[in-house]
XYZ file of C-alpha atoms in Angstrom:
612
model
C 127.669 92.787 66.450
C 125.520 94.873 68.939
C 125.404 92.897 72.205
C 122.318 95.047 73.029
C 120.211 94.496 70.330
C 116.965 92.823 71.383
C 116.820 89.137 70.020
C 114.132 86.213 69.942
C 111.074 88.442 68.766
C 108.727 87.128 66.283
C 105.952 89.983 64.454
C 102.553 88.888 63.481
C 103.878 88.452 60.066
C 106.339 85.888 60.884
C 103.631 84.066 62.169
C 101.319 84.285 59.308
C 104.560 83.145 57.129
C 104.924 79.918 59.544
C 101.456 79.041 59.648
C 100.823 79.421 55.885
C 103.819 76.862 55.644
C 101.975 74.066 57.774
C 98.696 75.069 56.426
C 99.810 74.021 52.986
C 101.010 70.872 53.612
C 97.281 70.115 55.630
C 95.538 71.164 52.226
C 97.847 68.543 50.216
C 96.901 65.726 52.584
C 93.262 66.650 52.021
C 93.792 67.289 48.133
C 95.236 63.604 47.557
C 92.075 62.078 50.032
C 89.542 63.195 48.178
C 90.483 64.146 44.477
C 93.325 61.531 44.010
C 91.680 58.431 45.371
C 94.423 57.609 47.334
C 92.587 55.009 49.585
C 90.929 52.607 46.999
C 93.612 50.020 48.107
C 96.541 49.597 50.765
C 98.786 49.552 48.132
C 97.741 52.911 46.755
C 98.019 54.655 49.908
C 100.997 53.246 50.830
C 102.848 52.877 47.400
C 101.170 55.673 45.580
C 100.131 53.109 43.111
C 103.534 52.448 41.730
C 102.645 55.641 39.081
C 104.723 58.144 40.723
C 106.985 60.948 38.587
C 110.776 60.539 40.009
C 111.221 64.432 40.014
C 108.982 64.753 42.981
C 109.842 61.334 43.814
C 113.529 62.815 44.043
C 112.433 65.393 45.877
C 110.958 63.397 48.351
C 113.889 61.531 48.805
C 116.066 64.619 49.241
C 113.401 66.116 52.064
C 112.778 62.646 54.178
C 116.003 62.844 55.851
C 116.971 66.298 55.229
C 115.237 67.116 58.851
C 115.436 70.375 61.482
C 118.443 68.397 62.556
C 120.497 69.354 59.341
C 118.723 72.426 58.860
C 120.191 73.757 62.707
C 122.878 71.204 63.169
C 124.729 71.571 59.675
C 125.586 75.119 59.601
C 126.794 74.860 63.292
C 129.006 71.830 62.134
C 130.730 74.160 59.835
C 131.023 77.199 62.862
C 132.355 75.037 65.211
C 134.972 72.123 63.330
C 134.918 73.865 59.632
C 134.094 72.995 56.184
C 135.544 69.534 56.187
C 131.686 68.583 56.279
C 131.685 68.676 52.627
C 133.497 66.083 51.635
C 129.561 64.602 52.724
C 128.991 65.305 49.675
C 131.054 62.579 47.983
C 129.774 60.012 50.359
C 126.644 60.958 49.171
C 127.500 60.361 45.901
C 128.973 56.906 46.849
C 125.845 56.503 48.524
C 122.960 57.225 46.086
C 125.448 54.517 43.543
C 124.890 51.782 45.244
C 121.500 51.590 46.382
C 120.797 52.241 42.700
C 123.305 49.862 40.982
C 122.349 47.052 43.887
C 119.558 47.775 46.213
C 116.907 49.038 44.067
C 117.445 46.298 41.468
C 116.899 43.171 43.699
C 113.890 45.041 45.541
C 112.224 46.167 42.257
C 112.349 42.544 40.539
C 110.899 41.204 43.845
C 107.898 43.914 43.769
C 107.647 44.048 46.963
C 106.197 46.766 49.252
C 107.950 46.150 52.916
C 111.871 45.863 52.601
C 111.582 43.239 55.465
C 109.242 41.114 53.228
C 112.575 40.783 51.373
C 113.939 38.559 54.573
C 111.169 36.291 54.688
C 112.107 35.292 50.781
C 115.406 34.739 51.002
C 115.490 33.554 54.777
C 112.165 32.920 57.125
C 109.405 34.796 58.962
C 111.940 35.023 62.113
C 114.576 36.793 60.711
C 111.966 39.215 58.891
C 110.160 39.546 62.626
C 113.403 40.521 63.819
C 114.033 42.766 61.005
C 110.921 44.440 61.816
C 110.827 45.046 65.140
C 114.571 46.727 65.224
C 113.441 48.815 62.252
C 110.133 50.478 64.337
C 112.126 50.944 67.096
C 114.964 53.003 65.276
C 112.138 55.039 63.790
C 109.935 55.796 66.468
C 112.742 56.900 68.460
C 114.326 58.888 66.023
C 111.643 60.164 65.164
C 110.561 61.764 68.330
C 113.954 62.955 68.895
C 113.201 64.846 65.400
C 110.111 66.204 66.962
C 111.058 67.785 69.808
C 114.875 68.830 69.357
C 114.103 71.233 66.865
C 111.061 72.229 69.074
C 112.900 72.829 71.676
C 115.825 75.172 70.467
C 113.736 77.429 68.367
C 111.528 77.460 71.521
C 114.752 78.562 74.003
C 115.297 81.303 70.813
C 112.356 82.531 69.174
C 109.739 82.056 72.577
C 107.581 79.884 70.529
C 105.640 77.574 73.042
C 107.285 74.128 73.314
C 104.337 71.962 73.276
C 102.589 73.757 70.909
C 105.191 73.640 68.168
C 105.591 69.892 69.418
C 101.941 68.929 68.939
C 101.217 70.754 65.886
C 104.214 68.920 64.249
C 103.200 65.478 65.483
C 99.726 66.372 64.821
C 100.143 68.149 61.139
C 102.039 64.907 59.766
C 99.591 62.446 61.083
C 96.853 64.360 59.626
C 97.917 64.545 56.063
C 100.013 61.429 56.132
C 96.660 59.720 57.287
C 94.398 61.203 54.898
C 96.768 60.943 51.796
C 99.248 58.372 52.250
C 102.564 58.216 50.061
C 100.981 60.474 47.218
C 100.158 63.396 49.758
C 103.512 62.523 52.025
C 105.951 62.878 48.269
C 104.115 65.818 47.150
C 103.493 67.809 50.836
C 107.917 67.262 50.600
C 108.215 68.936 47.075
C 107.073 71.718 48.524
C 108.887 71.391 51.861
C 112.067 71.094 50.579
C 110.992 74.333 48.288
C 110.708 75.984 51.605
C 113.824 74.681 52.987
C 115.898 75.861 50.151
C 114.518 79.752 50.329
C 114.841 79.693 53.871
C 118.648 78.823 53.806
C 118.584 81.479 50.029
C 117.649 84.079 52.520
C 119.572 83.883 55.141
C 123.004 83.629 53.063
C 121.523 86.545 50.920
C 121.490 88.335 53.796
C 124.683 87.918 55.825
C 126.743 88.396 53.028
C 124.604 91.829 52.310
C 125.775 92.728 56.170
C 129.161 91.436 56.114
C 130.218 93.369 52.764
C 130.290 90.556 50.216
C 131.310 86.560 50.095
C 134.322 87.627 49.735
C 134.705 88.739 53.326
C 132.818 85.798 54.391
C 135.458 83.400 53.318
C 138.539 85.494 54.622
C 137.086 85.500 57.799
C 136.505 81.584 57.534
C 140.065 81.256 56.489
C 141.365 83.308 59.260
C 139.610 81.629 61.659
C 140.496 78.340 60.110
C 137.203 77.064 58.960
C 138.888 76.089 55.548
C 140.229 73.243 56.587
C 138.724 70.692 53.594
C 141.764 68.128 53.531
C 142.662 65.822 56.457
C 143.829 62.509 55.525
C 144.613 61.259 58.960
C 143.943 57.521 58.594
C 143.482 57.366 62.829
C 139.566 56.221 63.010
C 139.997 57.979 66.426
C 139.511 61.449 64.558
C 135.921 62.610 64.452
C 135.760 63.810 61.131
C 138.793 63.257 58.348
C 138.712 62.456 54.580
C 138.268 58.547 55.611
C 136.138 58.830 58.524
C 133.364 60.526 56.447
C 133.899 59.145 52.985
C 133.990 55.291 54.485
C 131.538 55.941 57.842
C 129.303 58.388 56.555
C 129.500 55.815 53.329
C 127.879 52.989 55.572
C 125.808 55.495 57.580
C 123.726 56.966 54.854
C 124.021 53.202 52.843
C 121.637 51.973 55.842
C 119.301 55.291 55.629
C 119.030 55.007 51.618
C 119.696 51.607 50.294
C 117.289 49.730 53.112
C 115.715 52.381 55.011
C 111.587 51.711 54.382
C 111.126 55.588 53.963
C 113.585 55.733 51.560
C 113.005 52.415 49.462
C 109.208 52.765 49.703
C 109.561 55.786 47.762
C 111.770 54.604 44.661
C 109.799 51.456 44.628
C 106.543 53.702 43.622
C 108.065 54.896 40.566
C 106.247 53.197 37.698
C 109.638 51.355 36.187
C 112.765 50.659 37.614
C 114.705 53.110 35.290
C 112.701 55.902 37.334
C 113.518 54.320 40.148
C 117.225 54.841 39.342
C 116.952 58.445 38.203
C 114.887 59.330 41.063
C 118.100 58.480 42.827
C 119.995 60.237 40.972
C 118.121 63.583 40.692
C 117.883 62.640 44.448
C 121.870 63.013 44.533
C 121.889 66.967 43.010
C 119.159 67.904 45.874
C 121.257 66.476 48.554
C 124.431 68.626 47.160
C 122.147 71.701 46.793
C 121.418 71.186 50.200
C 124.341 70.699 51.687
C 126.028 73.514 49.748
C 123.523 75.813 51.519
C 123.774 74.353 55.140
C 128.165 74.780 54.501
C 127.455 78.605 53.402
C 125.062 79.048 56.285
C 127.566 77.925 58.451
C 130.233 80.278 57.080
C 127.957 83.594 57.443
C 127.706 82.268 61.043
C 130.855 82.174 61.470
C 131.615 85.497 59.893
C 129.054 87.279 62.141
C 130.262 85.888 65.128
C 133.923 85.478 64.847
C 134.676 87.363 67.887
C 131.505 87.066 69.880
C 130.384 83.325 69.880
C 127.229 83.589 71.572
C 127.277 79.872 72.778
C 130.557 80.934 74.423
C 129.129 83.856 76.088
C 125.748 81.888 76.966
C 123.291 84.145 75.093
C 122.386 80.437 73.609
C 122.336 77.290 76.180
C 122.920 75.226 73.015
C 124.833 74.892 69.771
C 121.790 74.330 67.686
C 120.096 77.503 68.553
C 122.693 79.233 66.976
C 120.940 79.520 63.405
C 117.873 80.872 64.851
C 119.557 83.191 67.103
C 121.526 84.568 63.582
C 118.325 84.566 61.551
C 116.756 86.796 64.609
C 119.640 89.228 64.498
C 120.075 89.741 60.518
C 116.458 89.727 59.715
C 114.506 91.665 62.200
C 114.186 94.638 59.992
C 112.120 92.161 57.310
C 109.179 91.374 58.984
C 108.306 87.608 57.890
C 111.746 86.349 56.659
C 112.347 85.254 60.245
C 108.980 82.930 59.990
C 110.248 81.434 56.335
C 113.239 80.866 58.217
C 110.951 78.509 60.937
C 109.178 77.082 58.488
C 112.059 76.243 56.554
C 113.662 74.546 59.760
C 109.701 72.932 60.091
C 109.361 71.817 56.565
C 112.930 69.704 57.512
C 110.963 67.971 60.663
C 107.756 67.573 58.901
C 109.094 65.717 55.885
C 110.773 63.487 58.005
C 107.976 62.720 60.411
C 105.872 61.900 57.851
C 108.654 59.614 55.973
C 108.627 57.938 59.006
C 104.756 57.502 60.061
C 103.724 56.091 56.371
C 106.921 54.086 56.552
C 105.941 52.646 59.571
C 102.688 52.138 58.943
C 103.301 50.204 55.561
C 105.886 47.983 57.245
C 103.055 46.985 59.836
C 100.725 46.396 57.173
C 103.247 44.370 55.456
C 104.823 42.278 57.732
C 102.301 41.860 61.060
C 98.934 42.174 59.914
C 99.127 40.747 55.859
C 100.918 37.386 57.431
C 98.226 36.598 60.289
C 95.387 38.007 58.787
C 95.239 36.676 55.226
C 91.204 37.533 54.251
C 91.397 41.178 54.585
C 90.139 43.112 51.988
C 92.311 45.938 50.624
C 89.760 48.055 51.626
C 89.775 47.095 54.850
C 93.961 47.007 55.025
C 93.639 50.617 53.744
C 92.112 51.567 56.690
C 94.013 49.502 58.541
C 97.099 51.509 57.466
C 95.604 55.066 58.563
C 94.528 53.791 61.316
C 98.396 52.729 61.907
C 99.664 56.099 60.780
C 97.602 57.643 63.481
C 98.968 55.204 65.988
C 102.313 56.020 64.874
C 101.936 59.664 64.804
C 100.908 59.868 68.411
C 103.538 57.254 70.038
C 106.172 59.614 68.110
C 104.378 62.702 69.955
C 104.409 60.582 73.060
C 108.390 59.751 72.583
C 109.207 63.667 71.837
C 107.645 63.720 75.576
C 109.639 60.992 76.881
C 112.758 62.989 75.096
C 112.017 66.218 76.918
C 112.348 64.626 80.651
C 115.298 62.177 79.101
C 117.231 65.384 78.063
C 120.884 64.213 77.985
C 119.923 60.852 76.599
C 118.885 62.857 73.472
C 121.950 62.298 72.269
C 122.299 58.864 73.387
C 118.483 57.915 71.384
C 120.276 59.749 68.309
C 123.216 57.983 67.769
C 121.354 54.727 68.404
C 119.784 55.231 64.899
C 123.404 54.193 63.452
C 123.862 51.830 66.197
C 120.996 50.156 64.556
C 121.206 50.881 60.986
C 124.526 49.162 60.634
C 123.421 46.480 61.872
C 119.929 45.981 59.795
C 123.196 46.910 56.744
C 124.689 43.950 57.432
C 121.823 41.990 57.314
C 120.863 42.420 53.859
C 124.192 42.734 52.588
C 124.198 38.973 53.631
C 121.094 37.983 52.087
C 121.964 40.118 48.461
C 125.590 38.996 48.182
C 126.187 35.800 49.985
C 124.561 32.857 48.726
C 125.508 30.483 51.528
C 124.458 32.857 54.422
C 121.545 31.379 56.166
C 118.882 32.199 58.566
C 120.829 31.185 61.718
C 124.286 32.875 60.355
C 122.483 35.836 59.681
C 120.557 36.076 63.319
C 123.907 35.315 65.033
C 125.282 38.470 62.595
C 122.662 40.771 63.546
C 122.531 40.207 67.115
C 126.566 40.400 67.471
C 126.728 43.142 65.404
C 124.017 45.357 67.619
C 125.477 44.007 70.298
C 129.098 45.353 69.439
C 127.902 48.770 67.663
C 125.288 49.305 71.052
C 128.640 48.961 73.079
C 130.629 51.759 71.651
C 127.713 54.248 70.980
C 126.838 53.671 74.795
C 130.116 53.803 76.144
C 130.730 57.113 73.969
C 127.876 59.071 75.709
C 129.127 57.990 79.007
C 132.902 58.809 78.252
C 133.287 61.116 75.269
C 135.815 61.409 72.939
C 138.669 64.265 74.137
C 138.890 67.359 72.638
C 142.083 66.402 70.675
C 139.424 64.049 69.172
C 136.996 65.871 67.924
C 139.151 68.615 67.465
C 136.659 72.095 67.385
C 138.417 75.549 66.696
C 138.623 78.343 68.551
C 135.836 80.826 69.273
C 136.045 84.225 70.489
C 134.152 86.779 72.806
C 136.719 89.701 73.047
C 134.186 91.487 70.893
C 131.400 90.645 73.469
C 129.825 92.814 75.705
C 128.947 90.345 78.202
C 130.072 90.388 81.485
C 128.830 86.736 82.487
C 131.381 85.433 79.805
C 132.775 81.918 81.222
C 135.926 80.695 79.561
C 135.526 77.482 80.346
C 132.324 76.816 79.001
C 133.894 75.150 75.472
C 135.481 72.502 77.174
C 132.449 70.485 77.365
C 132.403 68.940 73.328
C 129.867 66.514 72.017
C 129.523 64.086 69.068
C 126.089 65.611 67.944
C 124.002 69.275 68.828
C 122.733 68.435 71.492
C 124.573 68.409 75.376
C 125.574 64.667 77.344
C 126.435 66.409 80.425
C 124.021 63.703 82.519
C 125.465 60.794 81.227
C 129.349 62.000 81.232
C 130.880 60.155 83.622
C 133.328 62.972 85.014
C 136.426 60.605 86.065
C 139.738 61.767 86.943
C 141.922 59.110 85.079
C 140.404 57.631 81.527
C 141.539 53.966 80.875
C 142.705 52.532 77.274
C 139.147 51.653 76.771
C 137.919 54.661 77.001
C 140.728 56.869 74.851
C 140.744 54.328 72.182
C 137.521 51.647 71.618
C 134.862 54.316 73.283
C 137.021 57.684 71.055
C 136.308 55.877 67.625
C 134.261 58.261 65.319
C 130.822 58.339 65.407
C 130.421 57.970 61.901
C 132.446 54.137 62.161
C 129.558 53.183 64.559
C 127.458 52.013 61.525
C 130.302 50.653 59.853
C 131.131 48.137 63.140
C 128.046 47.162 63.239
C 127.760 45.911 58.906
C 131.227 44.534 59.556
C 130.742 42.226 62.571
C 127.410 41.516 61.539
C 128.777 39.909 57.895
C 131.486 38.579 59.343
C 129.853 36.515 62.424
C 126.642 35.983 60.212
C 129.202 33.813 57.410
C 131.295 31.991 60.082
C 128.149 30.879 61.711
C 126.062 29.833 58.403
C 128.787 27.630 57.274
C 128.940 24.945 59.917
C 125.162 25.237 59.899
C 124.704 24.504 56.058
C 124.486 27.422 54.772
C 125.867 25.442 51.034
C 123.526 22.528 51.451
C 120.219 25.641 50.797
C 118.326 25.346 48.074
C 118.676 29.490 46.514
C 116.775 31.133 44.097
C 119.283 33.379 42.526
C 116.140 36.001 41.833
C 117.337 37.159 46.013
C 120.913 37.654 45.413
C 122.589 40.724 43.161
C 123.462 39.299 39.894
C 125.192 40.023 36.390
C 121.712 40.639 34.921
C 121.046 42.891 37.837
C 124.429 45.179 37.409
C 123.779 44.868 33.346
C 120.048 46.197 33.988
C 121.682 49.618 34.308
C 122.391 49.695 30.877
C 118.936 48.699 29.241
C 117.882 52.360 28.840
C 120.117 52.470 25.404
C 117.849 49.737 24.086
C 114.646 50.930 25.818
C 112.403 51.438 22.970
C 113.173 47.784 21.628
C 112.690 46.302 25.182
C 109.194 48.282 25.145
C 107.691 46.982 22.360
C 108.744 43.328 23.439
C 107.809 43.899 26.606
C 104.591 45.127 26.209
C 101.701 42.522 24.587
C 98.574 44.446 25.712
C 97.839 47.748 25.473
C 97.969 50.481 28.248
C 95.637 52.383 30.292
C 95.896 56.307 30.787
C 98.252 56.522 33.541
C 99.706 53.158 33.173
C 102.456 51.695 34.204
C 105.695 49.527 33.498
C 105.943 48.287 37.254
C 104.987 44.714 36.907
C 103.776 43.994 39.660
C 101.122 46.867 39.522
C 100.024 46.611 35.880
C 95.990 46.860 35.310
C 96.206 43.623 34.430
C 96.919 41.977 38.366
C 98.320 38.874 39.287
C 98.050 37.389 42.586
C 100.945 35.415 43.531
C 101.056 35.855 46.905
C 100.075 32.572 47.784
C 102.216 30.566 45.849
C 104.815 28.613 47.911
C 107.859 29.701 46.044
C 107.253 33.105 46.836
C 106.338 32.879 51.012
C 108.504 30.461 51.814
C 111.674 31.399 49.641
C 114.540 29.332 50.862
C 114.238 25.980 52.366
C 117.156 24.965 54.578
């Protein structure tokens, strides 16, 4: 590589590339607000009307947390520790399985909108309350750390202006989030994923062009030791290992997909639960697509830079400005691939934000205003709910603020969406598959198991893991012409991209505690957390008659609800018995949105679900 070569330029073309990117997703917003009626009635804006394809559906699903964060992060995960990272791919494989063989059923039969409404029917209003409340706060902070992070490393690379790329994110999301709800937020990620994919096309297209072929690409990974797919190390003290990621990252991505509102609220708008399923499932390829092109991404890095890291010789302050700092050197003769390469890494925050702000705002709908304000019209909750995105939108621009003067707690806000996730895991895995868990158990179960998971993510930003933990490999500068080169610069390692320094607590002797309970993966964090949460939740409910309940078994995963997999073999028969009344165009199989609709929401088996 020439160190002289002038990098972090962007043409006018580049430009025009980026802003025709967030320009198109504005025009869907506007499309679905006023050609595809998307605001006759809350449940149309925030459920799409329950009519939705599962191909873009899928695609949706493969976007919402496929953010700038994987789009940077990913491809320096492979740089810096090797292509171990794909064995992701069979934990998302595990993943996508069960919240479609045991999720999806027991939400779909349910019809329900919010997947805390779920907690109020099979325990009370409380535990739904709390259910609520810990799910907007791992949002809203997670989602401003989405925001800005990405902001703010192709900011130190390309010169973009911070706050500028920070507000027109926030801003862009809110707008067509609040204008077209679900139907403009699925559709705006169809083609955001599109762009994500021919941003990562080009710039693999491109190294290997430079470096003379894939071929060379992997030698040089397997010289440097990036090949390293198998380690079966059972020690959960090992950042990443064949168990680590195929039982943590199991959990982890469980909580994101299986009870995650962005996530559910999109398979539950398919118009049967079959599409549900296969939305899911066409889900799974996108995620493997994905992460196929992050893992080859991450080997061109490493082939371009195998003996000049420029993290190493600080021509980056950061590990996630590495991508941008590659697509700056290999594309600067091809004026505008550099902005499809921004907008790609945009397209990844933008789907997410907007997952998150018509999430949010449907679980406010759902489970604050419907319960204490009964005689609104769904008119007037369909305001209500862009009103709420709005809201949303700007306290997520307000918390990418609050992360820019945190700065080493970016980390620390980061990891707390596992701390939490496990948690909210464990929570419903109680209520689906434990018929004698009840609604003090399953408080106890939460609060223990936030408590516990809280503790070790905490204590692991203050005292990371050593580098025989996390075990990166080596990176070289001989091939650097950089006389500031500091070798000691690597021995600062982190769990995620971005740097802890602030909150390390720089001691000369580590204790037990710290080398064992405060070392354990990252990934276990949301496993912890489901564990102690179903275990303390089952101890407690039985002394507090959890058996003496009176259960509807529609709340807990059944026979009929594994067997419902199979009913597409018979689907035509099931059809015709099914069906008793013919169909509008556009109709659907969702029963709980046919033309023909039911009110049951005031009926006392249905709000009050189980009476201890």
């Amino acid at each position: 590589m020439d160190a002289s070569r002038e990098i972090g330029t962007f043409t006018v073309w580049d430009y025009v590339v980026f802003a025709c990117g967030l320009l198109i997703s504005v025009v869907i917003g506007i499309y679905y607000a006023f050609a595809g009626g998307s605001r006759e009635t809350s449940k149309d804006f925030l459920m799409g009307g329950r009519k939705m394809h599962p191909v873009p559906v899928a695609l949706s699903l493969t976007a919402s947390f496929m953010s700038a964060v994987t789009v940077l992060g990913t491809p320096v995960e492979v740089y810096r520790f090797g292509i171990i990272y794909c064995i992701f791919g069979l934990t998302y494989f595990l993943m996508v399985v069960i919240s479609a063989e045991v999720f999806l059923p027991v939400f779909y039969k349910l019809e329900i909108t919010s997947t805390y409404e779920y907690l109020e029917l099979r325990f009370n209003k409380c535990v739904r309350l709390f259910g609520t409340i810990f799910y907007i706060t791992e949002t809203v902070l997670y989602t401003g750390i989405v925001i800005y992070a990405p902001a703010l490393a192709l900011n130190q690379v390309t010169g973009c202006h911070l706050w500028g790329a920070v507000l027109s994110t926030g801003v862009i999301c809110t707008f067509y989030c609040t204008l077209g709800g679900l139907k403009a937020v699925i559709w705006t990620d169809v083609f955001q994923v599109v762009i994500m994919l021919a941003g990562f096309v080009s710039v693999i297209i491109r190294a290997v062009v430079i470096q003379g072929g894939i071929r060379n690409i992997l030698n040089d990974a397997y010289n440097g030791g990036r090949l390293n797919f198998w380690n079966f190390d059972p020690n959960p003290l090992q950042r990443h290992t064949f168990w680590t990621i195929t039982i943590g990252g199991t959990f982890a991505w469980t909580s994101i997909y299986g009870i995650n509102q962005s996530q559910v609220q999109r398979f539950m708008s398919c118009k049967s639960r079959f599409h549900g399923k296969l939305s899911l499932y066409i889900n799974l390829v996108g995620l493997w697509v994905i992460l196929i092109c992050a893992v080859l991404s991450g080997l061109c890095l490493y082939s371009r830079y195998r003996d000049c890291d420029p993290w190493t010789a600080k021509k980056v302050s950061a590990p996630d400005q590495l991508l941008p700092y590659l697509v700056l050197d290999i594309m600067q003769d091809y004026p505008g691939l550099p902005g499809l390469f921004v907008a790609c890494a945009y397209s990844g925050t933008l789907s997410t934000v907007s997952s998150s702000i018509n999430a949010l705002a449907a679980v406010t709908v759902e489970d604050l205003v419907k319960p204490n304000f009964r005689s609104l019209s769904e008119r007037s909750l369909s305001w209500i709910s862009q009103g709420l995105s709005v809201l949303f939108g700007f306290l997520c621009i307000g918390m990418a603020a609050l992360a820019s003067v945190m700065g080493s707690l970016i980390q620390a806000a980061f990891s707390l969406f596992g701390v939490i996730g496990g948690p909210l895991l464990g929570l419903f895995s109680l209520g689906i598959f434990v018929p004698f868990a009840n609604s003090i158990g399953v408080l106890s179960g939460l609060l223990a198991g936030f408590a516990i998971s809280l503790w070790i993510g905490v204590g692991a930003q203050f005292y990371p893991p050593l580098p025989e933990r996390s075990m990166p490999l080596s990176l070289e500068t001989y091939g650097c012409n950089n006389s500031t080169y500091n070798e000691t610069y690597w021995t600062s390692t982190t769990e995620m991209p971005f740097s802890t320094s602030a909150l390390q607590a720089h001691s000369t002797e580590r204790t037990p505690l710290m080398d064992n309970w405060y070392s354990i993966s990252y990934l276990y964090f949301s496993t912890v957390g489901t564990l102690v949460t179903v275990f303390v939740g089952m101890l407690v409910s039985l002394p507090t008659g959890g058996r003496k309940q009176n259960l509807d078994r529609r709340y807990l995963f059944t026979k009929e609800d594994f067997l419902s997999s199979f009913e597409f073999f018979k689907k035509k028969k099931h059809v015709l018995s099914y069906k008793s009344h013919p169909m509008e165009d556009g109709g659907t199989d969702n029963p709980a949105f046919n033309h023909i609709e039911l009110n049951l929401a005031d009926q006392s088996g249905k709000i009050n679900g189980t009476h201890l």
